[in-house]
mmCIF file of C-alpha atoms in Angstrom:
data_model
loop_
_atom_site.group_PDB
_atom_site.id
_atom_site.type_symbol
_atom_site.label_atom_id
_atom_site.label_comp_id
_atom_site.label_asym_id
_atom_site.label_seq_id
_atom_site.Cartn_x
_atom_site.Cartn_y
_atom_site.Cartn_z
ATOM 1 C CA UNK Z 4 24.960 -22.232 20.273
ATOM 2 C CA UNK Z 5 24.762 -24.475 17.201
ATOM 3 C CA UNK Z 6 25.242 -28.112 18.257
ATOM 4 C CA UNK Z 7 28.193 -29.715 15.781
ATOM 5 C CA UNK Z 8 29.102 -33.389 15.343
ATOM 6 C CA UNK Z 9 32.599 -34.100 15.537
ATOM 7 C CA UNK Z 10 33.785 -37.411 14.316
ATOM 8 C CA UNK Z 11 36.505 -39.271 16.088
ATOM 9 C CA UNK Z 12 36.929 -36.530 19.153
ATOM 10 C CA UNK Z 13 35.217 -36.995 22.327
ATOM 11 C CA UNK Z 14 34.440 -34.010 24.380
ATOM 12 C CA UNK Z 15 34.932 -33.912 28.329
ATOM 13 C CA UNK Z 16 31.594 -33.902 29.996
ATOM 14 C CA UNK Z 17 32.004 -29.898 30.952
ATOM 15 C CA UNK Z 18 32.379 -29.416 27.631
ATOM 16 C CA UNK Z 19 30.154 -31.885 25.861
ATOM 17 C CA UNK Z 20 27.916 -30.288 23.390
ATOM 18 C CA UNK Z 21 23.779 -31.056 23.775
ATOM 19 C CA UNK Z 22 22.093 -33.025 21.121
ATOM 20 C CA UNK Z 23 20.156 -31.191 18.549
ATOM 21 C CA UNK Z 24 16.911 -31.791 20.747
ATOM 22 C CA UNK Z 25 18.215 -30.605 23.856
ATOM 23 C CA UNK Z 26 16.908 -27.173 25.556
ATOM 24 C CA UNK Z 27 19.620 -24.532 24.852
ATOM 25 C CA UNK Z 28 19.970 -21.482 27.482
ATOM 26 C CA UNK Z 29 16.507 -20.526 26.837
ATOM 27 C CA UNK Z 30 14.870 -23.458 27.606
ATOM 28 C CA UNK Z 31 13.862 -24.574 23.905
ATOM 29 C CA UNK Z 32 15.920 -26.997 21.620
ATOM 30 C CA UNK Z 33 17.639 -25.630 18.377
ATOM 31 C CA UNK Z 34 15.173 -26.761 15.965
ATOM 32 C CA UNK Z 35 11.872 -24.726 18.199
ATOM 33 C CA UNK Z 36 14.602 -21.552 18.451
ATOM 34 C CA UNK Z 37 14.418 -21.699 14.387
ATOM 35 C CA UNK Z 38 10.906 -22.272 14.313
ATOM 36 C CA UNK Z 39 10.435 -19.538 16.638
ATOM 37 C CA UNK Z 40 12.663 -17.468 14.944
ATOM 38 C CA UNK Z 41 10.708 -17.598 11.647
ATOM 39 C CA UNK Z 42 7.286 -17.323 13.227
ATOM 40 C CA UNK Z 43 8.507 -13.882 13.975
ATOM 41 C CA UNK Z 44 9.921 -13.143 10.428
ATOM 42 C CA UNK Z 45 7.092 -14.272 8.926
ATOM 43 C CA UNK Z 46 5.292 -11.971 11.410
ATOM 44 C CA UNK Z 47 7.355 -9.321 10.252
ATOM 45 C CA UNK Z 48 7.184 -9.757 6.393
ATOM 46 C CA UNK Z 49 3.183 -9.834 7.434
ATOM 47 C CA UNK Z 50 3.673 -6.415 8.724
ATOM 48 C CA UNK Z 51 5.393 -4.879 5.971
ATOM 49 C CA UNK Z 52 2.511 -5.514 3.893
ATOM 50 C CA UNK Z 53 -0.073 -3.784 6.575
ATOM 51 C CA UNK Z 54 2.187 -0.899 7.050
ATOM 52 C CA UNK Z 55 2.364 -0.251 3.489
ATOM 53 C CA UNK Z 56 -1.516 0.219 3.128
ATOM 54 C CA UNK Z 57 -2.133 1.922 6.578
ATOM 55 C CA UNK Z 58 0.727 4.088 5.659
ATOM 56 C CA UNK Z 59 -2.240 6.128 3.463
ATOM 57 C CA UNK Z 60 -4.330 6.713 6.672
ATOM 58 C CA UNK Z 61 -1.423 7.930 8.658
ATOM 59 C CA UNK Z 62 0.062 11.389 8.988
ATOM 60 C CA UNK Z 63 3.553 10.362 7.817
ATOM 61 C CA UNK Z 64 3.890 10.433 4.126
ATOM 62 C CA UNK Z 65 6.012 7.785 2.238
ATOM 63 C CA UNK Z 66 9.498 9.324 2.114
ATOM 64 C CA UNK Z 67 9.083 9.926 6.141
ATOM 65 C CA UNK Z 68 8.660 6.039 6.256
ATOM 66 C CA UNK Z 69 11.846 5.652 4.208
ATOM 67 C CA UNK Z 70 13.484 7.485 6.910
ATOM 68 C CA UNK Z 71 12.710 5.677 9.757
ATOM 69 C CA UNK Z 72 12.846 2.264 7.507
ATOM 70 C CA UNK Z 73 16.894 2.654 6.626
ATOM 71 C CA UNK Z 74 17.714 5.064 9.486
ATOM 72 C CA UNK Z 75 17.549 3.020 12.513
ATOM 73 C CA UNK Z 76 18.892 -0.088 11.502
ATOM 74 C CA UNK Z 77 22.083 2.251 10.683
ATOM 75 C CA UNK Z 78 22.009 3.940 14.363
ATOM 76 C CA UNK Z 79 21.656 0.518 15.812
ATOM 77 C CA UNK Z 80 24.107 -0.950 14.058
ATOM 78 C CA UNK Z 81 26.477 1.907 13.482
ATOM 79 C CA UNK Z 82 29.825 0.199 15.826
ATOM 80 C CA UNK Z 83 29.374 -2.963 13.469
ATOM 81 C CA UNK Z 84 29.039 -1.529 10.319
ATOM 82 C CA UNK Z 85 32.136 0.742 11.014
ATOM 83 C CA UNK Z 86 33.995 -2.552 11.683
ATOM 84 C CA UNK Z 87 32.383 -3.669 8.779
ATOM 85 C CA UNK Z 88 33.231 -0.331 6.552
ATOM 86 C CA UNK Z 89 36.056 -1.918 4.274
ATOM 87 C CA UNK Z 90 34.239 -4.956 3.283
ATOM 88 C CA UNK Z 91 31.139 -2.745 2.288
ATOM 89 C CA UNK Z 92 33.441 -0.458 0.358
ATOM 90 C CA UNK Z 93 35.103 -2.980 -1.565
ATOM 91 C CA UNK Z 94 31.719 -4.324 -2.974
ATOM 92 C CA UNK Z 95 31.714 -4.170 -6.602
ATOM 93 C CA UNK Z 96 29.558 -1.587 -8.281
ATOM 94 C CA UNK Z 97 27.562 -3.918 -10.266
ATOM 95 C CA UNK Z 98 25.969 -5.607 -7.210
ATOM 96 C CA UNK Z 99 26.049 -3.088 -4.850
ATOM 97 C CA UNK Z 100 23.574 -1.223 -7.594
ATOM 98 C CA UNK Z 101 21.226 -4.041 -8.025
ATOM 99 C CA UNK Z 102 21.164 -4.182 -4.199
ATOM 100 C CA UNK Z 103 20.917 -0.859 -3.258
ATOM 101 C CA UNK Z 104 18.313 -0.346 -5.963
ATOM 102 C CA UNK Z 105 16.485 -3.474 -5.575
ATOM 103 C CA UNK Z 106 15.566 -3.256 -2.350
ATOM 104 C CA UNK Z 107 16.600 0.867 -1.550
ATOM 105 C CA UNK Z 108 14.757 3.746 -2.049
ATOM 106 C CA UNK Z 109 12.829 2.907 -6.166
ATOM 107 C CA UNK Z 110 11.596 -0.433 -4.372
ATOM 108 C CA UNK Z 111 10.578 0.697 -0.616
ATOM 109 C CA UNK Z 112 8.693 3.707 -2.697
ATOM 110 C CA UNK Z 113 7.178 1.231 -5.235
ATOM 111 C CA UNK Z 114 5.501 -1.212 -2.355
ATOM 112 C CA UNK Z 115 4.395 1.604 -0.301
ATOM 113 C CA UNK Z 116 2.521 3.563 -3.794
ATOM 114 C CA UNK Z 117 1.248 0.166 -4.725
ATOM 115 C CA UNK Z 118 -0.008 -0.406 -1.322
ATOM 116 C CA UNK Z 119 -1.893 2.617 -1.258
ATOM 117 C CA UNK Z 120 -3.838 2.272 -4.544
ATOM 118 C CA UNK Z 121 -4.756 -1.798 -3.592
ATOM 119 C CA UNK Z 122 -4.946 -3.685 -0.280
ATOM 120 C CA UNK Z 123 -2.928 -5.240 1.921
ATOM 121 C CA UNK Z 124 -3.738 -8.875 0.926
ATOM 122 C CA UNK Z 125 -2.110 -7.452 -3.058
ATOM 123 C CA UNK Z 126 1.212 -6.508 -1.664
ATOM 124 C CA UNK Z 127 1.739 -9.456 0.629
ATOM 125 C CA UNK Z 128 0.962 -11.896 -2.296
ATOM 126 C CA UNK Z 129 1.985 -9.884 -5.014
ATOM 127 C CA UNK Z 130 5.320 -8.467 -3.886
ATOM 128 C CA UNK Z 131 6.774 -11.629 -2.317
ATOM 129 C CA UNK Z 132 5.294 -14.064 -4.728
ATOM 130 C CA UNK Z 133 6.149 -13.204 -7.949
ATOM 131 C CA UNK Z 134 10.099 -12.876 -7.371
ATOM 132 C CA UNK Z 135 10.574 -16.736 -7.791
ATOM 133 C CA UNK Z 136 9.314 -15.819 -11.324
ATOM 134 C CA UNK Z 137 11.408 -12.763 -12.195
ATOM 135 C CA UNK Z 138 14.682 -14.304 -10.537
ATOM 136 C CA UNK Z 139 14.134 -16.938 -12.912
ATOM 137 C CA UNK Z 140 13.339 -15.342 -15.662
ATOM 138 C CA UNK Z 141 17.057 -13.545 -14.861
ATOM 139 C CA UNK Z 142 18.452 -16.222 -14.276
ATOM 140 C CA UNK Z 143 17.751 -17.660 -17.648
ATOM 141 C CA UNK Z 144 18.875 -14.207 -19.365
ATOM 142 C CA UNK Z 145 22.183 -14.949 -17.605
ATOM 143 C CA UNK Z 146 22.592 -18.129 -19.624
ATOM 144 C CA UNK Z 147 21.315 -20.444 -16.928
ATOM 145 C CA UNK Z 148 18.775 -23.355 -17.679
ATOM 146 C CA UNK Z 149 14.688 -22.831 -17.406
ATOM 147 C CA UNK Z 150 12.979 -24.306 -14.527
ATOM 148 C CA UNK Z 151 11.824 -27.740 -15.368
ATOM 149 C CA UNK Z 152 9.616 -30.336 -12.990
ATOM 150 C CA UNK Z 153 7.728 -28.947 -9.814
ATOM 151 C CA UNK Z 154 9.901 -25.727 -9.954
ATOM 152 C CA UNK Z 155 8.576 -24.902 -13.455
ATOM 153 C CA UNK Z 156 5.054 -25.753 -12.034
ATOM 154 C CA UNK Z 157 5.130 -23.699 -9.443
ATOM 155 C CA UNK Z 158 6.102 -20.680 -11.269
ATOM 156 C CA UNK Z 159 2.522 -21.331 -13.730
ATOM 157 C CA UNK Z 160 1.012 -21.282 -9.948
ATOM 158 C CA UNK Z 161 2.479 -17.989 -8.925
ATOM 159 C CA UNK Z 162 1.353 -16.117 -12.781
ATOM 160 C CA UNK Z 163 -1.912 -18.232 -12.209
ATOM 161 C CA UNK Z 164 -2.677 -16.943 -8.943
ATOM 162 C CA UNK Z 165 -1.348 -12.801 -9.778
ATOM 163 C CA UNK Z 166 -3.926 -13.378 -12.791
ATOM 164 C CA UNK Z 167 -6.349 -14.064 -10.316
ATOM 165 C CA UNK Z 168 -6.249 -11.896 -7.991
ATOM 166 C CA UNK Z 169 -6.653 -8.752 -10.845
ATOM 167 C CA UNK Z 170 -8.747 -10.294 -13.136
ATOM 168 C CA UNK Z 171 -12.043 -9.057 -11.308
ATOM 169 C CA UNK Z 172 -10.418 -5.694 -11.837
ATOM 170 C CA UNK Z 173 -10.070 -5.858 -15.910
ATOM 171 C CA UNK Z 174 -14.113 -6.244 -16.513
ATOM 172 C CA UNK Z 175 -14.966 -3.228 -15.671
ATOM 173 C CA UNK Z 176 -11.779 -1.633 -15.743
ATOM 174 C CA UNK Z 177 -10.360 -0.377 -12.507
ATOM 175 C CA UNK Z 178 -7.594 1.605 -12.965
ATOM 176 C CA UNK Z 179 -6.365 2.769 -9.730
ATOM 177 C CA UNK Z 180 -6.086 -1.121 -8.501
ATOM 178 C CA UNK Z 181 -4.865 -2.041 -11.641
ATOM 179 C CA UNK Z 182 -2.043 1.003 -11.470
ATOM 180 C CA UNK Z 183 -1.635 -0.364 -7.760
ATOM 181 C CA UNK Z 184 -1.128 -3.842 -8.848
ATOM 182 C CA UNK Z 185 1.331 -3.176 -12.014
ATOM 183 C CA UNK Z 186 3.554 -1.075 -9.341
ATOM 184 C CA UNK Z 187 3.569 -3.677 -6.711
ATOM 185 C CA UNK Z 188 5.536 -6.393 -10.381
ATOM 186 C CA UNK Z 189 7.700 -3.174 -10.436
ATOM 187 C CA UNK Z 190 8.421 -3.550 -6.905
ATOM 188 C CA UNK Z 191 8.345 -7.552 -7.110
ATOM 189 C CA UNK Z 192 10.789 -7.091 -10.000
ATOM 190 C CA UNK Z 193 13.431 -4.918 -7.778
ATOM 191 C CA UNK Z 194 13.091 -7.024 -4.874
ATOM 192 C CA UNK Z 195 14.347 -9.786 -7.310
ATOM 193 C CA UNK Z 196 17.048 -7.744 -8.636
ATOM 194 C CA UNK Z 197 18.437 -7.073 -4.970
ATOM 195 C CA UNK Z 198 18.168 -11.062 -4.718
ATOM 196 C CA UNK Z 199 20.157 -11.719 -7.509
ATOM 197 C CA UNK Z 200 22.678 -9.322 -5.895
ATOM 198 C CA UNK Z 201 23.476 -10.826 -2.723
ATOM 199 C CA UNK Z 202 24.783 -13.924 -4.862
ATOM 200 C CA UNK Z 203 27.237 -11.737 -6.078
ATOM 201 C CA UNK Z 204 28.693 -10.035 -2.240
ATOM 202 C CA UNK Z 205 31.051 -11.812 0.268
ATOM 203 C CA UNK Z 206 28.734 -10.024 3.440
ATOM 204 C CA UNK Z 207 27.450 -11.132 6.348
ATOM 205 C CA UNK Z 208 23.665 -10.245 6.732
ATOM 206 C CA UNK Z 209 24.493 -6.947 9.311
ATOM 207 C CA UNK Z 210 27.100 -6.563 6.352
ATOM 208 C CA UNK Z 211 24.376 -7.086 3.782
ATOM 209 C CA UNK Z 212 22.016 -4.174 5.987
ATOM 210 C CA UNK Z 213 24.645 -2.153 5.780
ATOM 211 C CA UNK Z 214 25.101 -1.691 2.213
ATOM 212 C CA UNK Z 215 21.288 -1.292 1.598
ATOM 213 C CA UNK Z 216 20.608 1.396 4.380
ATOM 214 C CA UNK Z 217 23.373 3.750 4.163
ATOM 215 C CA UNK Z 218 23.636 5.067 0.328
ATOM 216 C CA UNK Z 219 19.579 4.326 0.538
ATOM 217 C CA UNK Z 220 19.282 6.969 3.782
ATOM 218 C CA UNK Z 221 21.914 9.211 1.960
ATOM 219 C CA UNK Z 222 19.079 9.440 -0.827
ATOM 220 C CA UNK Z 223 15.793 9.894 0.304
ATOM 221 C CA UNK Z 224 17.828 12.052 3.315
ATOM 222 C CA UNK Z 225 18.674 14.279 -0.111
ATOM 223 C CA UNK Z 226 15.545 13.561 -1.544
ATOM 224 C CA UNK Z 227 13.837 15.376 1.374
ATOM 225 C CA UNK Z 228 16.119 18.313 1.802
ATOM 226 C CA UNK Z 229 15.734 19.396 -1.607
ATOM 227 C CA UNK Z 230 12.203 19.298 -1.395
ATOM 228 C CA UNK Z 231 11.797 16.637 -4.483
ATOM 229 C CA UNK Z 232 9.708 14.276 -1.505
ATOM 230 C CA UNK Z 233 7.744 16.089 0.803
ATOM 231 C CA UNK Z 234 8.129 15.236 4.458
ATOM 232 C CA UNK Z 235 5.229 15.797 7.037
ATOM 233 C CA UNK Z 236 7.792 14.127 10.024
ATOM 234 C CA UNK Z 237 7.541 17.201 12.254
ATOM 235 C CA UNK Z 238 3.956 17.696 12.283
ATOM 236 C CA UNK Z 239 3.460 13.094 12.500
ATOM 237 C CA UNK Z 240 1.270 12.074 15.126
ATOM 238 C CA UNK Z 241 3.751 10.199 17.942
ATOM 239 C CA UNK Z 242 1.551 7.234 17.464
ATOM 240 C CA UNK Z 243 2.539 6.327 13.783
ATOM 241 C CA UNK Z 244 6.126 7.409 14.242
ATOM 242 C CA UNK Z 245 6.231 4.073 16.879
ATOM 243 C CA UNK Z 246 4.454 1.863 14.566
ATOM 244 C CA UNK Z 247 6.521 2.575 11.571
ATOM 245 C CA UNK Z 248 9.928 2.861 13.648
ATOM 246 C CA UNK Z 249 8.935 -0.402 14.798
ATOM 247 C CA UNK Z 250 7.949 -2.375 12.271
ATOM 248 C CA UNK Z 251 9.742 -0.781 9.181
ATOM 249 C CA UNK Z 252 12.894 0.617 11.369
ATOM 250 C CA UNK Z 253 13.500 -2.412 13.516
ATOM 251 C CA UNK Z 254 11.309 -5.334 12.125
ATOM 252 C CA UNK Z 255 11.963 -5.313 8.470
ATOM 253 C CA UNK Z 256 15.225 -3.178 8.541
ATOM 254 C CA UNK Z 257 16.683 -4.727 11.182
ATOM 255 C CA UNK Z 258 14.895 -8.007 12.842
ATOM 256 C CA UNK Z 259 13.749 -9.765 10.084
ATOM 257 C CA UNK Z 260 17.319 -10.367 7.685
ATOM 258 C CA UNK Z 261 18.906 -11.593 10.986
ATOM 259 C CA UNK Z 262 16.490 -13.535 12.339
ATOM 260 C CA UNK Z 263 15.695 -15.465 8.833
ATOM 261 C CA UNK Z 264 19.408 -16.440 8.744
ATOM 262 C CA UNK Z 265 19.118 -17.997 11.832
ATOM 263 C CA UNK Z 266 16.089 -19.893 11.077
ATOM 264 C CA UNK Z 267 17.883 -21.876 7.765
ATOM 265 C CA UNK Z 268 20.683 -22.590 10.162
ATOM 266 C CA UNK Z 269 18.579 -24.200 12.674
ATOM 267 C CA UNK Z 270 16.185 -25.661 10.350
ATOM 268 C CA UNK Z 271 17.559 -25.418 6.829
ATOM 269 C CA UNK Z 272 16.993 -23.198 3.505
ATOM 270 C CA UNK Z 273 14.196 -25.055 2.391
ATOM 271 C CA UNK Z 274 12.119 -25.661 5.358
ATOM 272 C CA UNK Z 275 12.434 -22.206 5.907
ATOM 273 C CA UNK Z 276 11.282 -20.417 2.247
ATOM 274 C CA UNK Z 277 8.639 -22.701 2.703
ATOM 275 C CA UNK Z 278 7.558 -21.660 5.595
ATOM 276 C CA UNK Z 279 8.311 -18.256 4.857
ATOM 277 C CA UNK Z 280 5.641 -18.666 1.935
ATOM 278 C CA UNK Z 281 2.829 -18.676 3.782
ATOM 279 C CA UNK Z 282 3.316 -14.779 4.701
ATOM 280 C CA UNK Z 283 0.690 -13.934 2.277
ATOM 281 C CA UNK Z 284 -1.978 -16.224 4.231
ATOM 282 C CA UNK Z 285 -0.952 -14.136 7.529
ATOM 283 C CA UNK Z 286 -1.457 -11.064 5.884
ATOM 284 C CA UNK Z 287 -4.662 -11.643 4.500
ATOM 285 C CA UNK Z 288 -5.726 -12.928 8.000
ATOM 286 C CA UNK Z 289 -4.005 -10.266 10.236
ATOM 287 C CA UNK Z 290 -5.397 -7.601 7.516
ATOM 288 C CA UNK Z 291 -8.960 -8.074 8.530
ATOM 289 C CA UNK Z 292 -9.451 -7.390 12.587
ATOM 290 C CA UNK Z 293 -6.323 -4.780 11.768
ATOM 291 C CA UNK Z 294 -7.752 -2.628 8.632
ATOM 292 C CA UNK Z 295 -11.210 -4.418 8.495
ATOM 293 C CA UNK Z 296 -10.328 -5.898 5.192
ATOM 294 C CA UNK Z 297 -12.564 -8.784 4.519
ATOM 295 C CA UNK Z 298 -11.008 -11.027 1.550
ATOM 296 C CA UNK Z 299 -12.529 -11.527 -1.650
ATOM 297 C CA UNK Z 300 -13.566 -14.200 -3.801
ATOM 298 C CA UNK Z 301 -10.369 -12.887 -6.096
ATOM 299 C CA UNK Z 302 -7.924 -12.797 -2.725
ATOM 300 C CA UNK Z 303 -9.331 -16.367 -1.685
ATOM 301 C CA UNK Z 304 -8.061 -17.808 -5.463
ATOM 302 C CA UNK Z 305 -5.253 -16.067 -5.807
ATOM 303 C CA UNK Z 306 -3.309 -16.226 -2.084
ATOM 304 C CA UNK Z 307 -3.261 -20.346 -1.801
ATOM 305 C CA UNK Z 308 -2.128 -20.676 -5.596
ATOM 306 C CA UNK Z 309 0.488 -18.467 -5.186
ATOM 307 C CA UNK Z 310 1.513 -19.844 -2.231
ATOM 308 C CA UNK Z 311 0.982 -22.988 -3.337
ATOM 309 C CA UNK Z 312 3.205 -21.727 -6.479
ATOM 310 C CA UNK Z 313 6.000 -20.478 -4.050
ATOM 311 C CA UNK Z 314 6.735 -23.938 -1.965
ATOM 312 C CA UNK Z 315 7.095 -25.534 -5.765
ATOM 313 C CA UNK Z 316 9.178 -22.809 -6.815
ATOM 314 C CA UNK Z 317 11.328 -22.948 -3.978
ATOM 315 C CA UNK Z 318 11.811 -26.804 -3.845
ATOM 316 C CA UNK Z 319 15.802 -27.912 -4.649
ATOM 317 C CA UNK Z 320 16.209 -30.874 -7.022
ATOM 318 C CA UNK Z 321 17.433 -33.842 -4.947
ATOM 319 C CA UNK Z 322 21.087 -34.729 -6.094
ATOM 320 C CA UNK Z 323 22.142 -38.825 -5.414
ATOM 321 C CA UNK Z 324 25.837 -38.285 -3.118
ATOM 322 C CA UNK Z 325 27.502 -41.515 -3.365
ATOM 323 C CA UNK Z 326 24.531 -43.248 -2.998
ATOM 324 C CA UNK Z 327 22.418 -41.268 -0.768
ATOM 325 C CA UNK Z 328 19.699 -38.308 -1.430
ATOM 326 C CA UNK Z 329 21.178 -34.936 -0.879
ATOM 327 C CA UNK Z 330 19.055 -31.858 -0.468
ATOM 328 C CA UNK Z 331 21.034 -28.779 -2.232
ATOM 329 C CA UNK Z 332 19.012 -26.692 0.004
ATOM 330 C CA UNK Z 333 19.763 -29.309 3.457
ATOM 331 C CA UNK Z 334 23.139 -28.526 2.539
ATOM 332 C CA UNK Z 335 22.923 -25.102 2.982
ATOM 333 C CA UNK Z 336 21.940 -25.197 6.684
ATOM 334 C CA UNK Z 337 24.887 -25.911 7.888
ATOM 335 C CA UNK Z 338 26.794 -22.686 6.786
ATOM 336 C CA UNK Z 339 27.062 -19.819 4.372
ATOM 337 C CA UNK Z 340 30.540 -20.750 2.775
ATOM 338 C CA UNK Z 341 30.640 -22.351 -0.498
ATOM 339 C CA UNK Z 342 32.097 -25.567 -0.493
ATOM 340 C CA UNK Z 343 32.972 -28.454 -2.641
ATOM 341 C CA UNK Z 344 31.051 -31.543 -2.672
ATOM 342 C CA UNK Z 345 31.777 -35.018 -4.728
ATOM 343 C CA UNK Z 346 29.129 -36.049 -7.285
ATOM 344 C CA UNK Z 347 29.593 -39.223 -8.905
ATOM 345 C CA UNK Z 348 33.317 -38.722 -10.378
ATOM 346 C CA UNK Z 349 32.434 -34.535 -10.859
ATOM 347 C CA UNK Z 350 33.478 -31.944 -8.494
ATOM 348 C CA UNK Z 351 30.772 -29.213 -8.435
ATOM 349 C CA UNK Z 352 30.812 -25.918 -6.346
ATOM 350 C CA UNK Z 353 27.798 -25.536 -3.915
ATOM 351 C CA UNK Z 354 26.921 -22.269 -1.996
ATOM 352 C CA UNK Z 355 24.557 -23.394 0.359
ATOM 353 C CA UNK Z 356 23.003 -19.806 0.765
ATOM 354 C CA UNK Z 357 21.945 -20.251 -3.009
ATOM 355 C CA UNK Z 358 18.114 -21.911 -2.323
ATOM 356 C CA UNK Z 359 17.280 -18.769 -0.241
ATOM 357 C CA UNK Z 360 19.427 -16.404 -3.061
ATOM 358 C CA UNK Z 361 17.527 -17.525 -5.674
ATOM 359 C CA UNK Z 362 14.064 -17.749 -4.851
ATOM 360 C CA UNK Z 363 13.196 -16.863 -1.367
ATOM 361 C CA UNK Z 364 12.790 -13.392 0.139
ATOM 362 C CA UNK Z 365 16.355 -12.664 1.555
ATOM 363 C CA UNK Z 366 15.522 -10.145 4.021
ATOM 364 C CA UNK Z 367 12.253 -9.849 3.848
ATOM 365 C CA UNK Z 368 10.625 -6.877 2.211
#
């Protein structure tokens, strides 16, 4: 339960809400519950990026994957979602495309082909990292202003690192990385779209899961039945149907949106993308007891300036509020309505889900 202020009303004691640093029910205060709560996304969005390259050495085959990845979130949440069913309906078509496509079937395909033809360490950094870049570079198509300051800094990080991490791969020319790595922007690219999307939907995240999974099951469910993607689902070893029901079915299709919306309540939008950034250092450290993947001297530039690139990108200009700092992105931890807030003598509109909208991973990949 969130603790809340309330100025000028005094609660009886059998009602009295705990400070912020008080244990809750389970013992821990709110701000370790966020904490915890984004270890485990981060977690998560770590796993994503190992499933996608062990997904090569399995017995599934990608579109049997896709299944499992926006299947069970739907049979899970099926009784919400059909509460849900005339809010999802009445998305426009505009966003609901960029969502369903950004982060549907062309991107889940993308990461996992990308993943296959690199390494683990490539679609952690490269997938996650580089959509500060292209939701900018959006964002500026739309008619907003460039990135200026530590923002515009971190965004020459992010190319900086990319360039990094491929460059051993130019002289001599490998192909087949350098294939994996130009899919994996594709993917990057989409994931940004879908961002850029859910600024546009009035959804609550199992609203949000909602209209990704079911049109994106609907298609690679047709995909599969008229033989366009082979399927090897019936013949899978038990063992890899778990580990990808897990971690793509319930981790990244379900866990990981709901739990990284509780972590910016409890600890705010920045704190959290910036933790969040350092998914790329877990996978390149989780990659090498798990798919004996030792990092090279390209993975050990590359990862820390792009995610040194990331925590710049995703830092909110300070605004003054009659005479104190404000954080845009402190703002938005305390809800996910837009609201009005006085600036020196100008009203402006702030949607405090817009720090994690714009830059940071809204649902993890």
């Amino acid at each position: 339960m969130v603790a809340t202020n309330i100025t000028g009303v005094t609660a009886p004691p059998d009602a009295a809400v705990p400070p912020a640093g008080n244990p809750g029910r389970l013992g821990l205060s709110p701000h370790a519950q966020g904490v915890l709560a984004l270890v485990v996304t981060v977690s998560i969005w770590a796993a994503f990026a190992l499933s996608a390259r062990a997904l090569s050495a399995s017995t599934l085959l990608p579109a049997d994957a896709a299944l499992l990845r926006f299947g069970v979130p739907i049979v899970v949440l099926f009784p919400a979602l059909w509460r849900r069913r005339h809010r999802i309906a009445a998305v426009r078509p505009g966003p609901a495309i960029k969502i369903i496509c950004g982060a549907g079937v062309p991107f889940f395909l993308a990461a996992m082909h990308g993943g296959a033809l690199t390494s683990a360490a490539f679609v952690g950094s490269i997938v996650p990292g580089m959509v500060p870049l292209f939701v900018s570079a959006l964002m500026v198509a739309r008619g907003h202003g460039a990135p200026r300051g530590t923002q515009a800094a971190g965004l020459a990080l992010i190319a900086a690192g990319v360039i990094a991490l491929v460059w051993r791969y130019v002289v001599p020319v490998d192909t087949d990385v350098l294939a994996g790595a130009g899919t994996l922007l594709v993917a990057s690219g989409l994931w940004a779209l879908y961002t850029v999307g859910l600024r546009d939907v009035d959804l609550d995240p199992v609203g949000s899961i909602g209209l990704l999974c079911l049109p994106s099951f609907a298609v690679i469910g047709l995909l599969v039945l008229t033989g366009v993607l082979p399927t090897g689902l019936a013949h899978a070893a038990g063992g890899d149907i778990a580990l990808f029901l897990v971690v793509q079915g319930l981790g990244v299709g379900l866990c990981a949106g709901l739990l990284y919306a509780f972590a910016i309540r409890r600890l705010g939008a920045e704190r959290s993308s910036v933790v969040g950034s350092l998914s790329p250092v877990a996978v390149v450290l989780l990659a090498i007891p798990l798919l004996d993947e030792s990092p090279t001297l390209a993975v050990l530039v590359g990862v820390p300036l792009i995610t040194a690139g990331v925590v710049l990108a995703n830092r909110r200009p300070r605004i003054r509020l009659r005479g104190c700092l404000a954080d845009q992105a402190g703002l938005a931890a305390s809800g996910t309505a837009p609201r009005r807030v006085l600036v020196g003598r100008r009203r402006s509109a702030s949607t405090p889900s817009s720090a994690l909208r714009t830059t940071a991973p809204d649902a993890a990949p």
